Amino acid sequence: MSARMDRIQARLNETFAPLECQLEDESALHAGHAGAASGGGHFRLRIISAQFEKQSRINRHRLVYDCLDDMMHKEIHALAITALAPSEV
């Protein structure tokens, strides 16, 4: 796991205390893409947290983006999010 992924994972764990947090780096799939040229990575996230109970999909994504705000558009170019509450698993 890269240092960037370690930082993302640590921030998510600290903020959401997730039951599950799977982070995949898909940057290699986007080589040559304009966003890849800026150095930002492409990631896929599956996270399960009690904090997502009774939250809409949009609010869940907003919470994740807020958590990673200072990394977005610099270290993270794209983030595909699946955010679930424990009751949905």
PDB file of C-alpha atoms in Angstrom:
ATOM      1  CA  MET A   1       0.000   0.000   0.000  1.00  0.00           C
ATOM      2  CA  SER A   2       1.340   3.429  -0.898  1.00  0.00           C
ATOM      3  CA  ALA A   3       1.898   6.262   1.576  1.00  0.00           C
ATOM      4  CA  ARG A   4      -1.007   8.105  -0.067  1.00  0.00           C
ATOM      5  CA  MET A   5      -3.322   5.149   0.461  1.00  0.00           C
ATOM      6  CA  ASP A   6      -2.109   4.834   4.062  1.00  0.00           C
ATOM      7  CA  ARG A   7      -3.040   8.490   4.681  1.00  0.00           C
ATOM      8  CA  ILE A   8      -6.481   8.055   3.099  1.00  0.00           C
ATOM      9  CA  GLN A   9      -7.122   4.850   5.048  1.00  0.00           C
ATOM     10  CA  ALA A  10      -5.989   6.420   8.340  1.00  0.00           C
ATOM     11  CA  ARG A  11      -8.223   9.453   7.840  1.00  0.00           C
ATOM     12  CA  LEU A  12     -11.251   7.274   7.016  1.00  0.00           C
ATOM     13  CA  ASN A  13     -10.611   5.003  10.023  1.00  0.00           C
ATOM     14  CA  GLU A  14     -10.237   7.979  12.358  1.00  0.00           C
ATOM     15  CA  THR A  15     -13.359   9.736  11.094  1.00  0.00           C
ATOM     16  CA  PHE A  16     -15.778   6.844  10.584  1.00  0.00           C
ATOM     17  CA  ALA A  17     -14.528   3.957  12.796  1.00  0.00           C
ATOM     18  CA  PRO A  18     -15.711   1.669   9.981  1.00  0.00           C
ATOM     19  CA  LEU A  19     -16.637  -1.981  10.324  1.00  0.00           C
ATOM     20  CA  GLU A  20     -15.098  -2.408   6.879  1.00  0.00           C
ATOM     21  CA  CYS A  21     -12.947  -0.109   4.771  1.00  0.00           C
ATOM     22  CA  GLN A  22     -11.651  -1.402   1.448  1.00  0.00           C
ATOM     23  CA  LEU A  23      -9.618   1.061  -0.593  1.00  0.00           C
ATOM     24  CA  GLU A  24      -8.315   0.139  -4.049  1.00  0.00           C
ATOM     25  CA  ASP A  25      -5.903   2.156  -6.157  1.00  0.00           C
ATOM     26  CA  GLU A  26      -7.148   2.102  -9.755  1.00  0.00           C
ATOM     27  CA  SER A  27      -4.705   4.729 -10.989  1.00  0.00           C
ATOM     28  CA  ALA A  28      -2.954   2.312 -13.346  1.00  0.00           C
ATOM     29  CA  LEU A  29      -6.242   1.823 -15.187  1.00  0.00           C
ATOM     30  CA  HIS A  30      -6.299   5.545 -15.972  1.00  0.00           C
ATOM     31  CA  ALA A  31      -2.715   6.040 -17.189  1.00  0.00           C
ATOM     32  CA  GLY A  32      -2.600   8.709 -19.872  1.00  0.00           C
ATOM     33  CA  HIS A  33      -5.795  10.317 -18.593  1.00  0.00           C
ATOM     34  CA  ALA A  34      -5.556  14.083 -18.085  1.00  0.00           C
ATOM     35  CA  GLY A  35      -6.247  13.794 -14.349  1.00  0.00           C
ATOM     36  CA  ALA A  36      -3.528  11.184 -13.961  1.00  0.00           C
ATOM     37  CA  ALA A  37      -1.010  13.650 -15.382  1.00  0.00           C
ATOM     38  CA  SER A  38      -1.621  16.001 -12.437  1.00  0.00           C
ATOM     39  CA  GLY A  39      -0.488  13.288 -10.030  1.00  0.00           C
ATOM     40  CA  GLY A  40      -3.900  12.688  -8.473  1.00  0.00           C
ATOM     41  CA  GLY A  41      -4.849   9.051  -8.023  1.00  0.00           C
ATOM     42  CA  HIS A  42      -8.016   7.177  -8.927  1.00  0.00           C
ATOM     43  CA  PHE A  43      -9.471   5.175  -6.047  1.00  0.00           C
ATOM     44  CA  ARG A  44     -12.423   2.913  -5.305  1.00  0.00           C
ATOM     45  CA  LEU A  45     -13.772   2.832  -1.739  1.00  0.00           C
ATOM     46  CA  ARG A  46     -16.198   0.495  -0.003  1.00  0.00           C
ATOM     47  CA  ILE A  47     -16.852   1.623   3.544  1.00  0.00           C
ATOM     48  CA  ILE A  48     -19.350   0.399   6.149  1.00  0.00           C
ATOM     49  CA  SER A  49     -19.951   2.666   9.131  1.00  0.00           C
ATOM     50  CA  ALA A  50     -22.688   3.265  11.679  1.00  0.00           C
ATOM     51  CA  GLN A  51     -22.353   6.972  10.855  1.00  0.00           C
ATOM     52  CA  PHE A  52     -24.129   6.277   7.557  1.00  0.00           C
ATOM     53  CA  GLU A  53     -27.331   5.013   9.231  1.00  0.00           C
ATOM     54  CA  LYS A  54     -30.325   7.106   8.166  1.00  0.00           C
ATOM     55  CA  GLN A  55     -28.148   9.177   5.797  1.00  0.00           C
ATOM     56  CA  SER A  56     -28.957   9.575   2.122  1.00  0.00           C
ATOM     57  CA  ARG A  57     -26.452   8.405  -0.463  1.00  0.00           C
ATOM     58  CA  ILE A  58     -25.589  12.025  -1.236  1.00  0.00           C
ATOM     59  CA  ASN A  59     -24.980  12.837   2.432  1.00  0.00           C
ATOM     60  CA  ARG A  60     -22.788   9.756   2.822  1.00  0.00           C
ATOM     61  CA  HIS A  61     -20.651  10.820  -0.130  1.00  0.00           C
ATOM     62  CA  ARG A  62     -20.496  14.367   1.225  1.00  0.00           C
ATOM     63  CA  LEU A  63     -19.236  13.048   4.586  1.00  0.00           C
ATOM     64  CA  VAL A  64     -16.475  11.081   2.848  1.00  0.00           C
ATOM     65  CA  TYR A  65     -15.495  14.042   0.648  1.00  0.00           C
ATOM     66  CA  ASP A  66     -15.457  16.343   3.698  1.00  0.00           C
ATOM     67  CA  CYS A  67     -13.180  13.873   5.499  1.00  0.00           C
ATOM     68  CA  LEU A  68     -10.718  13.889   2.588  1.00  0.00           C
ATOM     69  CA  ASP A  69     -11.259  17.505   1.538  1.00  0.00           C
ATOM     70  CA  ASP A  70      -7.642  18.680   1.633  1.00  0.00           C
ATOM     71  CA  MET A  71      -6.540  15.639  -0.409  1.00  0.00           C
ATOM     72  CA  MET A  72      -9.155  16.041  -3.141  1.00  0.00           C
ATOM     73  CA  HIS A  73      -7.894  17.384  -6.486  1.00  0.00           C
ATOM     74  CA  LYS A  74      -4.280  17.103  -5.315  1.00  0.00           C
ATOM     75  CA  GLU A  75      -3.642  13.567  -4.156  1.00  0.00           C
ATOM     76  CA  ILE A  76      -7.046  12.206  -5.168  1.00  0.00           C
ATOM     77  CA  HIS A  77      -8.313  12.922  -8.671  1.00  0.00           C
ATOM     78  CA  ALA A  78     -11.260  10.509  -8.603  1.00  0.00           C
ATOM     79  CA  LEU A  79     -12.976   8.529  -5.868  1.00  0.00           C
ATOM     80  CA  ALA A  80     -15.718   5.965  -6.515  1.00  0.00           C
ATOM     81  CA  ILE A  81     -17.597   5.515  -3.236  1.00  0.00           C
ATOM     82  CA  THR A  82     -19.828   2.758  -1.920  1.00  0.00           C
ATOM     83  CA  ALA A  83     -20.840   3.876   1.572  1.00  0.00           C
ATOM     84  CA  LEU A  84     -23.123   1.564   3.532  1.00  0.00           C
ATOM     85  CA  ALA A  85     -24.646   1.406   6.990  1.00  0.00           C
ATOM     86  CA  PRO A  86     -24.266  -1.864   8.935  1.00  0.00           C
ATOM     87  CA  SER A  87     -28.028  -2.481   8.584  1.00  0.00           C
ATOM     88  CA  GLU A  88     -27.606  -2.623   4.792  1.00  0.00           C
ATOM     89  CA  VAL A  89     -25.009  -5.399   4.750  1.00  0.00           C
TER      90      VAL A  89
END
